[in-house]
Amino acid sequence: MKILVIGSGGREHAIAWKLSLSNKVQTVYVAPGNGGTARDKNIVNIPITDVVKLRQWAQEEQIMLTVVGPEAPLAQGVVNEFRAHGLRIFGPSREAAQLESSKAFSKAFMTRHSIPTASFETFTDIGAAHDYVNKTGAPIVVKADGLAAGKGVVVAMSLEEAHQAIDFMLGDAPSGVQHNGQARVVIEEFLQGEEASFIVVCDGLQNVALATCQDHKRLNDNDKGPNTGGMGAYSPAPVVTAQIHAKTMREIIMPTLKGMAADGVPYSGFLYAGLMITKEGAIKCLEFNCRLGDPETQPIMMRLKTDLVDVLMSATQSQVDRDTQGVVVPSQGLPARPSPRSVISSPHVWPALDRVDLDWDRRPALGVVMAAKGYPQSPEKGAVISGLPQDTQDVMVFHAGTSEHEGVLTTSGGRVLCVTALGGTLKLAQQLAYKALDSIVFEGAQYRKDIGFRALQGAKLD
Ligand code: AMP
Ligand code: GLY
């Protein structure tokens, strides 16, 4: 079968790489892809980003399954567009993707369905927002309502920082994030504890959890410096014990899937709950992402032994059945009738998602991100990359902001590479990843030297 992956980051390279290992797959296409996916023998880059053009291309090419990597096309309704034309696609509808694309939507949803989260208030009025933080004091967290590419959250340790964040997000500045034409902020209680990424594969109601993971969001060693999309990650996350796992499923994941279905917006796709685990063992959901994490995906894909094609075909089966039976979910604008020339029929029978068991490599995996000079504020592009080690079963270099022209690889984005290794212990995985990274050269490269330190020291919940 032919498979399409939408996106261009390290997450998409890892997803495409994993899918391409399946013996059911003829070609994996990545739109638009990067320098790493361009080099891979079984992967082909497609230079299309427009949602409608992509859908037309997928129909012409008889793409059996499409997997969406990043949040932006989901918020634009790529899943609605593909499903309305009878294509099989894994990801939430535009309406369900509001769990990530609108902080106000997700906070109101969590409150309505009693899902534990930081207490909060929502504001559109700048004066009311300033008054509120004066009353509550700092530390406090100010979040822009809308997709902000990692720049929409300010953890304000002082009142001054909180006021500045409110001015930035609700003021007249063009940098203010708009949601449905209106700037809004969520101001919420500051929580302390250990963070973990908890990601499940969902088909509308059933789900299967992926291996646990933790990322390092700050730019510099010892979790110092500005927030980034993530400078490294490892799996498993020791902080997610069997009890924490069960409690997360019980208190966060299941109520979310039931709540979305009850609200008429069933959730299919990867669901990523950002957890804060307090030292008392309470779990709060900091945020939802409607996609896999980046760089969490890279170590998770290295550890996954099950064929990802089987998992995602099972995860889309009930949705395909609904679409082809013509069941209409009004809020999602799905077709009233099956598409007459559906390309989503497949000769295989895929078991329901609740019958799928995931098999994991017992070894931990750890990925170190190499970022461009100037990341995250203003990354420089165009540096020549050399010294890439040969990929092996245990060490992979996943590409993100790279492009290739006539065999020369250059930097083209903030996060450039993620060097990911499997090792008998987390320490060994760390050593292998840093050893592979040692040979890679590009001007201004920055990376953290301590990825995994929290797990290696024993996570401190204080
Ligand atoms: P979010 O995009 O909502 O996950 O926020 C990005 C990062 O900001 C999180 O990974 C946390 O490190 C931090 N953060 C968000 N909300 C809170 C909170 N209520 N208390 C403390 N830190 C937070
Ligand atoms: N690494 C965090 C994220 O993907 O949102």
CSV table of C-alpha atoms and ligand atoms in Angstrom, one decimal:
chain,number,residue,atom,x,y,z
A,1,MET,CA,0.0,0.0,0.0
A,2,LYS,CA,1.0,3.6,-0.4
A,3,ILE,CA,1.0,5.8,2.7
A,4,LEU,CA,1.2,9.6,3.0
A,5,VAL,CA,2.6,11.4,6.1
A,6,ILE,CA,1.9,15.1,6.3
A,7,GLY,CA,4.6,17.3,7.9
A,8,SER,CA,8.3,18.1,7.7
A,9,GLY,CA,9.8,17.7,11.1
A,10,GLY,CA,11.7,15.1,13.1
A,11,ARG,CA,8.5,13.6,14.3
A,12,GLU,CA,7.4,13.0,10.7
A,13,HIS,CA,10.7,11.6,9.7
A,14,ALA,CA,10.4,9.1,12.5
A,15,ILE,CA,6.8,8.2,11.6
A,16,ALA,CA,7.7,7.7,7.9
A,17,TRP,CA,10.8,5.7,8.8
A,18,LYS,CA,8.8,3.4,11.0
A,19,LEU,CA,5.9,3.0,8.4
A,20,SER,CA,8.5,2.3,5.7
A,21,LEU,CA,9.8,-0.8,7.6
A,22,SER,CA,6.4,-2.5,7.2
A,23,ASN,CA,6.3,-5.3,4.5
A,24,LYS,CA,2.8,-4.1,3.7
A,25,VAL,CA,4.1,-0.8,2.4
A,26,GLN,CA,5.1,0.0,-1.2
A,27,THR,CA,6.1,3.7,-0.7
A,28,VAL,CA,5.8,6.2,2.1
A,29,TYR,CA,5.3,9.8,0.8
A,30,VAL,CA,6.0,12.7,3.0
A,31,ALA,CA,4.5,16.2,2.3
A,32,PRO,CA,6.5,18.3,2.2
A,33,GLY,CA,9.2,16.3,4.1
A,34,ASN,CA,12.8,17.3,4.8
A,35,GLY,CA,16.4,16.5,3.8
A,36,GLY,CA,16.3,13.3,5.8
A,37,THR,CA,13.1,11.9,4.2
A,38,ALA,CA,14.5,13.0,0.8
A,39,ARG,CA,17.6,10.7,1.4
A,40,ASP,CA,15.7,7.7,2.6
A,41,LYS,CA,15.4,5.0,-0.1
A,42,ASN,CA,11.8,4.0,0.7
A,43,ILE,CA,10.5,7.5,1.3
A,44,VAL,CA,9.5,10.1,-1.4
A,45,ASN,CA,8.9,13.8,-0.7
A,46,ILE,CA,5.9,15.5,-2.2
A,47,PRO,CA,6.1,19.3,-2.4
A,48,ILE,CA,2.4,20.0,-1.6
A,49,THR,CA,1.1,21.7,1.6
A,50,ASP,CA,-2.3,23.0,0.5
A,51,VAL,CA,-4.9,20.8,2.1
A,52,VAL,CA,-7.3,20.5,-0.9
A,53,LYS,CA,-4.4,19.9,-3.3
A,54,LEU,CA,-3.0,17.2,-1.0
A,55,ARG,CA,-6.4,15.5,-0.9
A,56,GLN,CA,-6.7,15.6,-4.7
A,57,TRP,CA,-3.2,14.2,-5.0
A,58,ALA,CA,-4.0,11.4,-2.5
A,59,GLN,CA,-7.1,10.5,-4.5
A,60,GLU,CA,-5.1,10.3,-7.8
A,61,GLU,CA,-2.3,8.3,-6.1
A,62,GLN,CA,-4.8,5.9,-4.4
A,63,ILE,CA,-3.2,6.5,-1.0
A,64,MET,CA,-4.5,3.9,1.4
A,65,LEU,CA,-3.7,5.7,4.6
A,66,THR,CA,-2.7,9.3,5.5
A,67,VAL,CA,-1.1,10.2,8.9
A,68,VAL,CA,-1.0,13.8,10.0
A,69,GLY,CA,2.1,14.9,12.0
A,70,PRO,CA,1.7,18.5,13.1
A,71,GLU,CA,-1.2,20.5,14.6
A,72,ALA,CA,-1.6,23.2,12.0
A,73,PRO,CA,-3.2,21.1,9.2
A,74,LEU,CA,-5.4,19.4,11.7
A,75,ALA,CA,-6.7,22.8,12.9
A,76,GLN,CA,-7.2,23.7,9.2
A,77,GLY,CA,-9.5,20.7,8.8
A,78,VAL,CA,-7.3,18.3,6.7
A,79,VAL,CA,-9.1,15.3,8.3
A,80,ASN,CA,-12.5,16.7,7.5
A,81,GLU,CA,-11.4,17.3,3.9
A,82,PHE,CA,-10.0,13.8,3.4
A,83,ARG,CA,-12.8,12.0,5.1
A,84,ALA,CA,-15.4,13.9,3.2
A,85,HIS,CA,-13.9,12.5,0.0
A,86,GLY,CA,-13.7,8.9,1.2
A,87,LEU,CA,-10.0,8.8,2.2
A,88,ARG,CA,-8.7,7.0,5.2
A,89,ILE,CA,-6.8,9.4,7.4
A,90,PHE,CA,-5.5,9.2,11.0
A,91,GLY,CA,-6.0,12.3,13.0
A,92,PRO,CA,-8.8,14.3,14.7
A,93,SER,CA,-11.3,16.4,12.9
A,94,ARG,CA,-11.0,20.2,13.0
A,95,GLU,CA,-13.6,20.3,15.7
A,96,ALA,CA,-11.9,17.7,17.9
A,97,ALA,CA,-8.5,19.3,17.3
A,98,GLN,CA,-9.7,22.3,19.3
A,99,LEU,CA,-8.4,20.3,22.3
A,100,GLU,CA,-5.1,21.7,21.2
A,101,SER,CA,-5.9,24.7,19.0
A,102,SER,CA,-7.9,26.5,21.7
A,103,LYS,CA,-6.7,26.6,25.3
A,104,ALA,CA,-10.1,28.1,26.3
A,105,PHE,CA,-11.9,25.1,24.6
A,106,SER,CA,-9.7,22.5,26.3
A,107,LYS,CA,-9.9,24.1,29.8
A,108,ALA,CA,-13.7,24.5,29.5
A,109,PHE,CA,-13.9,20.8,28.3
A,110,MET,CA,-11.8,19.6,31.2
A,111,THR,CA,-13.9,21.5,33.7
A,112,ARG,CA,-17.2,20.2,32.3
A,113,HIS,CA,-16.0,16.6,32.4
A,114,SER,CA,-14.2,16.8,35.8
A,115,ILE,CA,-10.7,16.1,34.3
A,116,PRO,CA,-8.1,17.3,36.8
A,117,THR,CA,-6.3,20.5,35.6
A,118,ALA,CA,-4.9,23.7,37.0
A,119,SER,CA,-7.6,26.2,38.1
A,120,PHE,CA,-8.1,29.0,35.7
A,121,GLU,CA,-10.0,32.0,34.3
A,122,THR,CA,-10.4,33.1,30.7
A,123,PHE,CA,-10.1,36.8,29.6
A,124,THR,CA,-10.6,38.9,26.5
A,125,ASP,CA,-10.5,42.2,28.4
A,126,ILE,CA,-7.0,43.4,29.1
A,127,GLY,CA,-7.9,45.4,32.2
A,128,ALA,CA,-9.7,42.5,33.8
A,129,ALA,CA,-6.7,40.2,33.1
A,130,HIS,CA,-4.3,42.7,34.8
A,131,ASP,CA,-6.7,43.1,37.8
A,132,TYR,CA,-6.9,39.3,38.1
A,133,VAL,CA,-3.1,38.7,38.3
A,134,ASN,CA,-2.8,41.6,40.8
A,135,LYS,CA,-5.3,39.8,43.0
A,136,THR,CA,-3.8,36.3,42.6
A,137,GLY,CA,-0.1,37.2,42.7
A,138,ALA,CA,2.8,35.3,41.1
A,139,PRO,CA,4.0,32.7,40.2
A,140,ILE,CA,1.1,32.4,37.7
A,141,VAL,CA,0.8,31.1,34.1
A,142,VAL,CA,-0.5,33.1,31.2
A,143,LYS,CA,-1.5,31.2,28.0
A,144,ALA,CA,-2.6,32.6,24.7
A,145,ASP,CA,-5.7,31.0,23.2
A,146,GLY,CA,-4.7,29.6,19.8
A,147,LEU,CA,-1.9,27.8,18.1
A,148,ALA,CA,1.3,29.8,18.9
A,149,ALA,CA,4.1,27.4,17.9
A,150,GLY,CA,5.4,27.0,21.4
A,151,LYS,CA,5.4,30.8,22.2
A,152,GLY,CA,1.9,31.0,23.7
A,153,VAL,CA,2.7,30.0,27.3
A,154,VAL,CA,4.5,32.3,29.9
A,155,VAL,CA,5.2,30.8,33.3
A,156,ALA,CA,5.5,34.1,35.1
A,157,MET,CA,7.6,34.0,38.3
A,158,SER,CA,6.9,37.6,39.0
A,159,LEU,CA,3.9,40.0,38.6
A,160,GLU,CA,5.9,42.1,36.2
A,161,GLU,CA,6.4,39.1,33.9
A,162,ALA,CA,2.7,38.3,34.1
A,163,HIS,CA,1.7,41.8,33.2
A,164,GLN,CA,4.1,41.8,30.3
A,165,ALA,CA,2.7,38.5,29.0
A,166,ILE,CA,-0.9,39.9,29.2
A,167,ASP,CA,0.2,43.0,27.2
A,168,PHE,CA,1.9,40.8,24.6
A,169,MET,CA,-1.1,38.5,24.2
A,170,LEU,CA,-4.0,40.9,24.6
A,171,GLY,CA,-2.5,44.2,23.5
A,172,ASP,CA,-2.5,45.8,20.0
A,173,ALA,CA,0.8,44.2,19.1
A,174,PRO,CA,0.5,42.1,15.9
A,175,SER,CA,2.3,39.3,17.8
A,176,GLY,CA,-0.9,38.7,19.8
A,177,VAL,CA,-2.4,35.3,19.0
A,178,GLN,CA,-5.9,35.4,17.6
A,179,HIS,CA,-8.5,32.7,17.9
A,180,ASN,CA,-11.6,33.1,15.8
A,181,GLY,CA,-10.7,36.7,15.2
A,182,GLN,CA,-10.4,37.5,18.9
A,183,ALA,CA,-7.5,37.5,21.3
A,184,ARG,CA,-8.1,35.6,24.5
A,185,VAL,CA,-5.9,34.4,27.3
A,186,VAL,CA,-6.2,31.7,29.9
A,187,ILE,CA,-4.6,32.6,33.2
A,188,GLU,CA,-4.0,29.6,35.4
A,189,GLU,CA,-2.6,28.3,38.7
A,190,PHE,CA,1.1,27.6,38.7
A,191,LEU,CA,1.7,23.8,39.3
A,192,GLN,CA,4.8,22.1,40.6
A,193,GLY,CA,5.9,18.6,40.0
A,194,GLU,CA,7.4,16.3,37.4
A,195,GLU,CA,6.2,16.5,33.8
A,196,ALA,CA,5.6,13.6,31.5
A,197,SER,CA,4.1,13.1,28.0
A,198,PHE,CA,1.3,10.5,27.9
A,199,ILE,CA,0.3,9.6,24.4
A,200,VAL,CA,-2.5,7.3,23.2
A,201,VAL,CA,-3.8,6.1,19.8
A,202,CYS,CA,-7.6,6.6,19.7
A,203,ASP,CA,-10.2,5.5,17.2
A,204,GLY,CA,-13.1,7.6,18.6
A,205,LEU,CA,-13.6,5.8,21.9
A,206,GLN,CA,-11.1,2.9,22.2
A,207,ASN,CA,-7.5,3.6,22.8
A,208,VAL,CA,-4.1,2.0,23.2
A,209,ALA,CA,-1.3,3.8,25.1
A,210,LEU,CA,2.1,4.3,23.6
A,211,ALA,CA,5.3,3.9,25.7
A,212,THR,CA,5.7,6.7,28.2
A,213,CYS,CA,8.1,9.5,27.6
A,214,GLN,CA,9.6,12.7,28.9
A,215,ASP,CA,11.1,15.6,27.0
A,216,HIS,CA,13.3,18.5,28.0
A,217,LYS,CA,11.7,21.8,27.0
A,218,ARG,CA,14.3,24.3,28.1
A,219,LEU,CA,17.2,25.3,25.8
A,220,ASN,CA,20.1,24.9,28.2
A,221,ASP,CA,21.5,22.3,30.5
A,222,ASN,CA,19.9,21.8,34.0
A,223,ASP,CA,16.5,22.9,32.5
A,224,LYS,CA,17.6,26.5,32.2
A,225,GLY,CA,17.0,29.1,29.5
A,226,PRO,CA,14.0,29.7,27.3
A,227,ASN,CA,11.2,27.2,26.5
A,228,THR,CA,11.6,25.4,23.2
A,229,GLY,CA,9.6,22.8,21.3
A,230,GLY,CA,11.8,20.2,23.0
A,231,MET,CA,15.6,19.7,23.1
A,232,GLY,CA,15.6,16.0,23.7
A,233,ALA,CA,13.5,13.1,25.0
A,234,TYR,CA,13.7,9.6,26.3
A,235,SER,CA,11.4,6.6,26.8
A,236,PRO,CA,10.2,5.1,29.1
A,237,ALA,CA,9.6,7.8,31.7
A,238,PRO,CA,10.4,6.3,35.1
A,239,VAL,CA,8.1,8.9,36.8
A,240,VAL,CA,5.1,7.2,35.2
A,241,THR,CA,4.8,4.1,37.5
A,242,ALA,CA,2.2,1.4,36.9
A,243,GLN,CA,-0.1,3.3,39.4
A,244,ILE,CA,0.4,6.7,37.7
A,245,HIS,CA,-0.3,5.0,34.4
A,246,ALA,CA,-3.5,3.4,35.6
A,247,LYS,CA,-4.6,6.7,37.3
A,248,THR,CA,-3.9,8.7,34.1
A,249,MET,CA,-6.0,6.3,32.0
A,250,ARG,CA,-8.8,6.4,34.6
A,251,GLU,CA,-8.8,10.1,35.5
A,252,ILE,CA,-7.7,11.8,32.2
A,253,ILE,CA,-7.7,9.6,29.1
A,254,MET,CA,-11.0,7.7,29.4
A,255,PRO,CA,-13.0,10.7,30.6
A,256,THR,CA,-11.6,12.8,27.7
A,257,LEU,CA,-12.5,10.2,25.1
A,258,LYS,CA,-16.0,9.6,26.6
A,259,GLY,CA,-16.5,13.4,27.0
A,260,MET,CA,-15.6,14.2,23.4
A,261,ALA,CA,-17.9,11.4,22.2
A,262,ALA,CA,-20.7,12.7,24.5
A,263,ASP,CA,-20.2,16.2,23.2
A,264,GLY,CA,-20.7,14.9,19.6
A,265,VAL,CA,-17.0,15.4,18.7
A,266,PRO,CA,-15.5,11.9,18.9
A,267,TYR,CA,-11.7,12.0,19.0
A,268,SER,CA,-9.6,9.9,16.7
A,269,GLY,CA,-5.9,10.3,16.3
A,270,PHE,CA,-2.9,10.5,18.6
A,271,LEU,CA,-3.9,12.2,21.8
A,272,TYR,CA,-1.1,13.7,23.9
A,273,ALA,CA,-1.8,14.6,27.5
A,274,GLY,CA,0.9,16.8,29.0
A,275,LEU,CA,0.9,15.7,32.7
A,276,MET,CA,2.1,17.3,35.9
A,277,ILE,CA,2.6,14.7,38.6
A,278,THR,CA,2.9,16.2,42.1
A,279,LYS,CA,4.9,14.7,44.8
A,280,GLU,CA,1.7,13.5,46.5
A,281,GLY,CA,1.0,11.5,43.3
A,282,ALA,CA,-1.8,13.7,42.1
A,283,ILE,CA,-2.0,14.1,38.3
A,284,LYS,CA,-3.1,17.2,36.5
A,285,CYS,CA,-3.5,17.6,32.8
A,286,LEU,CA,-1.5,20.7,31.7
A,287,GLU,CA,-2.5,20.6,28.1
A,288,PHE,CA,-3.7,18.4,25.3
A,289,ASN,CA,-1.9,18.1,22.0
A,290,CYS,CA,-3.8,16.4,19.2
A,291,ARG,CA,-0.7,14.8,17.7
A,292,LEU,CA,2.5,13.0,18.7
A,293,GLY,CA,5.1,15.0,20.5
A,294,ASP,CA,8.3,16.2,18.9
A,295,PRO,CA,11.0,15.0,19.9
A,296,GLU,CA,9.1,12.3,21.9
A,297,THR,CA,8.1,10.4,18.8
A,298,GLN,CA,11.8,9.7,17.9
A,299,PRO,CA,12.6,7.5,20.9
A,300,ILE,CA,9.1,6.1,21.0
A,301,MET,CA,9.3,4.9,17.3
A,302,MET,CA,12.7,3.4,18.0
A,303,ARG,CA,11.2,1.2,20.7
A,304,LEU,CA,8.0,0.2,18.9
A,305,LYS,CA,8.3,-3.3,17.6
A,306,THR,CA,4.7,-3.7,16.4
A,307,ASP,CA,4.0,-2.8,12.7
A,308,LEU,CA,2.8,0.8,12.9
A,309,VAL,CA,0.7,0.2,9.7
A,310,ASP,CA,-1.4,-2.5,11.5
A,311,VAL,CA,-1.9,-0.2,14.5
A,312,LEU,CA,-3.1,2.8,12.4
A,313,MET,CA,-5.2,0.7,10.0
A,314,SER,CA,-7.0,-0.7,13.1
A,315,ALA,CA,-7.3,2.8,14.6
A,316,THR,CA,-9.0,4.1,11.5
A,317,GLN,CA,-11.2,1.1,10.8
A,318,SER,CA,-14.3,2.1,12.9
A,319,GLN,CA,-14.1,5.6,11.4
A,320,VAL,CA,-14.0,4.2,7.8
A,321,ASP,CA,-16.9,1.9,8.7
A,322,ARG,CA,-18.9,5.0,9.9
A,323,ASP,CA,-17.9,7.1,6.8
A,324,THR,CA,-18.7,4.4,4.3
A,325,GLN,CA,-22.0,3.5,6.0
A,326,GLY,CA,-22.9,7.2,5.6
A,327,VAL,CA,-23.5,8.0,9.2
A,328,VAL,CA,-23.4,11.7,9.6
A,329,VAL,CA,-21.8,13.4,12.5
A,330,PRO,CA,-23.4,16.9,12.0
A,331,SER,CA,-20.7,18.9,13.7
A,332,GLN,CA,-18.0,17.5,11.5
A,333,GLY,CA,-19.7,17.9,8.1
A,334,LEU,CA,-19.0,14.4,7.1
A,335,PRO,CA,-20.6,12.8,4.0
A,336,ALA,CA,-24.2,11.7,4.1
A,337,ARG,CA,-23.5,8.9,1.6
A,338,PRO,CA,-20.5,6.7,1.0
A,339,SER,CA,-18.1,8.0,-1.5
A,340,PRO,CA,-18.9,6.0,-4.8
A,341,ARG,CA,-15.2,5.6,-5.6
A,342,SER,CA,-13.8,5.1,-2.2
A,343,VAL,CA,-10.1,4.4,-2.2
A,344,ILE,CA,-10.1,3.4,1.4
A,345,SER,CA,-11.2,-0.2,0.9
A,346,SER,CA,-8.5,-2.6,1.7
A,347,PRO,CA,-8.2,-6.4,1.1
A,348,HIS,CA,-7.3,-7.0,4.8
A,349,VAL,CA,-9.5,-7.1,7.8
A,350,TRP,CA,-8.2,-5.0,10.6
A,351,PRO,CA,-9.0,-5.9,14.1
A,352,ALA,CA,-10.6,-3.2,16.3
A,353,LEU,CA,-8.2,-1.1,18.2
A,354,ASP,CA,-9.1,-2.7,21.6
A,355,ARG,CA,-7.7,-6.0,20.1
A,356,VAL,CA,-4.3,-4.4,19.3
A,357,ASP,CA,-1.4,-5.1,21.6
A,358,LEU,CA,1.7,-3.1,21.3
A,359,ASP,CA,5.1,-4.8,21.6
A,360,TRP,CA,8.0,-2.6,22.8
A,361,ASP,CA,11.7,-3.0,22.8
A,362,ARG,CA,12.6,-3.4,26.5
A,363,ARG,CA,15.6,-1.2,26.0
A,364,PRO,CA,15.3,2.6,26.7
A,365,ALA,CA,15.7,5.0,23.9
A,366,LEU,CA,17.0,8.6,24.1
A,367,GLY,CA,17.1,11.4,21.5
A,368,VAL,CA,19.3,14.5,21.6
A,369,VAL,CA,18.1,17.5,19.4
A,370,MET,CA,20.8,19.5,17.6
A,371,ALA,CA,19.4,23.0,16.9
A,372,ALA,CA,20.5,25.9,14.7
A,373,LYS,CA,22.4,29.0,15.9
A,374,GLY,CA,19.8,31.5,17.2
A,375,TYR,CA,17.1,28.9,18.1
A,376,PRO,CA,14.5,29.4,19.5
A,377,GLN,CA,14.2,33.2,18.9
A,378,SER,CA,15.7,33.6,15.4
A,379,PRO,CA,17.3,30.4,14.0
A,380,GLU,CA,19.8,30.9,11.2
A,381,LYS,CA,19.5,28.8,8.1
A,382,GLY,CA,21.8,27.6,5.4
A,383,ALA,CA,24.7,26.0,7.3
A,384,VAL,CA,26.2,23.0,5.6
A,385,ILE,CA,25.8,19.8,7.7
A,386,SER,CA,28.6,17.1,7.5
A,387,GLY,CA,29.7,14.0,9.4
A,388,LEU,CA,26.4,12.3,9.7
A,389,PRO,CA,27.0,8.7,11.0
A,390,GLN,CA,25.6,5.7,9.2
A,391,ASP,CA,22.1,4.8,10.6
A,392,THR,CA,22.0,1.5,12.3
A,393,GLN,CA,19.2,-0.5,14.1
A,394,ASP,CA,20.3,1.1,17.4
A,395,VAL,CA,21.3,4.6,16.3
A,396,MET,CA,19.2,6.8,14.0
A,397,VAL,CA,19.6,10.4,13.1
A,398,PHE,CA,16.1,11.8,12.4
A,399,HIS,CA,16.1,15.0,10.4
A,400,ALA,CA,13.9,18.1,11.1
A,401,GLY,CA,15.1,21.5,9.7
A,402,THR,CA,17.3,20.1,7.0
A,403,SER,CA,17.1,20.4,3.2
A,404,GLU,CA,19.1,18.6,0.5
A,405,HIS,CA,20.2,20.1,-2.8
A,406,GLU,CA,22.4,18.1,-5.2
A,407,GLY,CA,23.6,15.9,-2.4
A,408,VAL,CA,24.5,18.8,0.0
A,409,LEU,CA,22.6,18.9,3.2
A,410,THR,CA,22.0,22.3,4.9
A,411,THR,CA,20.1,23.6,7.9
A,412,SER,CA,16.6,25.0,7.1
A,413,GLY,CA,14.9,25.4,10.5
A,414,GLY,CA,15.3,25.8,14.2
A,415,ARG,CA,15.5,22.2,15.3
A,416,VAL,CA,17.8,20.5,12.8
A,417,LEU,CA,18.4,16.8,13.8
A,418,CYS,CA,17.5,14.4,16.6
A,419,VAL,CA,20.2,11.8,17.3
A,420,THR,CA,18.4,8.9,18.8
A,421,ALA,CA,19.8,5.7,20.3
A,422,LEU,CA,18.6,2.5,22.0
A,423,GLY,CA,20.7,1.1,24.8
A,424,GLY,CA,20.6,-1.7,27.4
A,425,THR,CA,20.1,1.0,30.0
A,426,LEU,CA,19.2,4.7,29.8
A,427,LYS,CA,22.8,5.6,30.5
A,428,LEU,CA,24.0,3.4,27.6
A,429,ALA,CA,21.4,4.9,25.3
A,430,GLN,CA,22.6,8.4,26.3
A,431,GLN,CA,26.3,7.4,25.7
A,432,LEU,CA,25.5,6.0,22.3
A,433,ALA,CA,23.4,9.0,21.2
A,434,TYR,CA,26.2,11.5,22.3
A,435,LYS,CA,28.9,9.4,20.6
A,436,ALA,CA,27.0,9.5,17.3
A,437,LEU,CA,26.4,13.2,17.7
A,438,ASP,CA,30.1,13.8,18.2
A,439,SER,CA,30.9,13.4,14.5
A,440,ILE,CA,28.1,15.8,13.2
A,441,VAL,CA,29.2,19.3,12.3
A,442,PHE,CA,27.4,22.5,11.3
A,443,GLU,CA,28.1,26.0,12.2
A,444,GLY,CA,26.5,27.3,15.4
A,445,ALA,CA,25.1,23.9,16.4
A,446,GLN,CA,23.6,23.9,19.9
A,447,TYR,CA,22.5,21.0,21.9
A,448,ARG,CA,22.1,20.0,25.5
A,449,LYS,CA,24.7,17.8,27.1
A,450,ASP,CA,22.4,16.4,29.8
A,451,ILE,CA,19.4,14.8,28.1
A,452,GLY,CA,18.0,12.2,30.4
A,453,PHE,CA,19.5,13.6,33.6
A,454,ARG,CA,16.2,13.7,35.5
A,455,ALA,CA,15.6,10.0,34.9
A,456,LEU,CA,19.2,9.1,35.6
A,457,GLN,CA,19.3,11.0,38.9
A,458,GLY,CA,15.9,9.7,39.9
A,459,ALA,CA,13.1,12.2,39.2
A,460,LYS,CA,12.7,14.7,42.0
A,461,LEU,CA,9.1,15.5,42.7
A,462,ASP,CA,9.7,18.8,44.5
B,1,AMP,P1,1.6,23.9,27.6
B,1,AMP,O1,1.8,24.3,26.2
B,1,AMP,O2,0.3,24.3,28.2
B,1,AMP,O3,1.9,22.5,27.9
B,1,AMP,O4,2.7,24.7,28.4
B,1,AMP,C1,4.1,24.6,28.0
B,1,AMP,C2,4.9,24.4,29.2
B,1,AMP,O5,4.7,25.4,30.2
B,1,AMP,C3,4.6,23.1,30.0
B,1,AMP,O6,5.3,22.0,29.5
B,1,AMP,C4,5.1,23.4,31.4
B,1,AMP,O7,6.5,23.3,31.5
B,1,AMP,C5,4.7,24.9,31.5
B,1,AMP,N1,3.4,25.0,32.1
B,1,AMP,C6,2.2,25.1,31.5
B,1,AMP,N2,1.2,25.2,32.4
B,1,AMP,C7,1.7,25.2,33.6
B,1,AMP,C8,1.2,25.4,34.9
B,1,AMP,N3,-0.1,25.5,35.2
B,1,AMP,N4,2.1,25.4,36.0
B,1,AMP,C9,3.4,25.2,35.8
B,1,AMP,N5,4.0,25.1,34.5
B,1,AMP,C10,3.1,25.1,33.5
B,2,GLY,N1,7.7,18.2,22.8
B,2,GLY,C1,6.5,18.8,23.1
B,2,GLY,C2,5.5,18.8,22.1
B,2,GLY,O1,5.6,18.1,21.1
B,2,GLY,O2,4.5,19.5,22.2
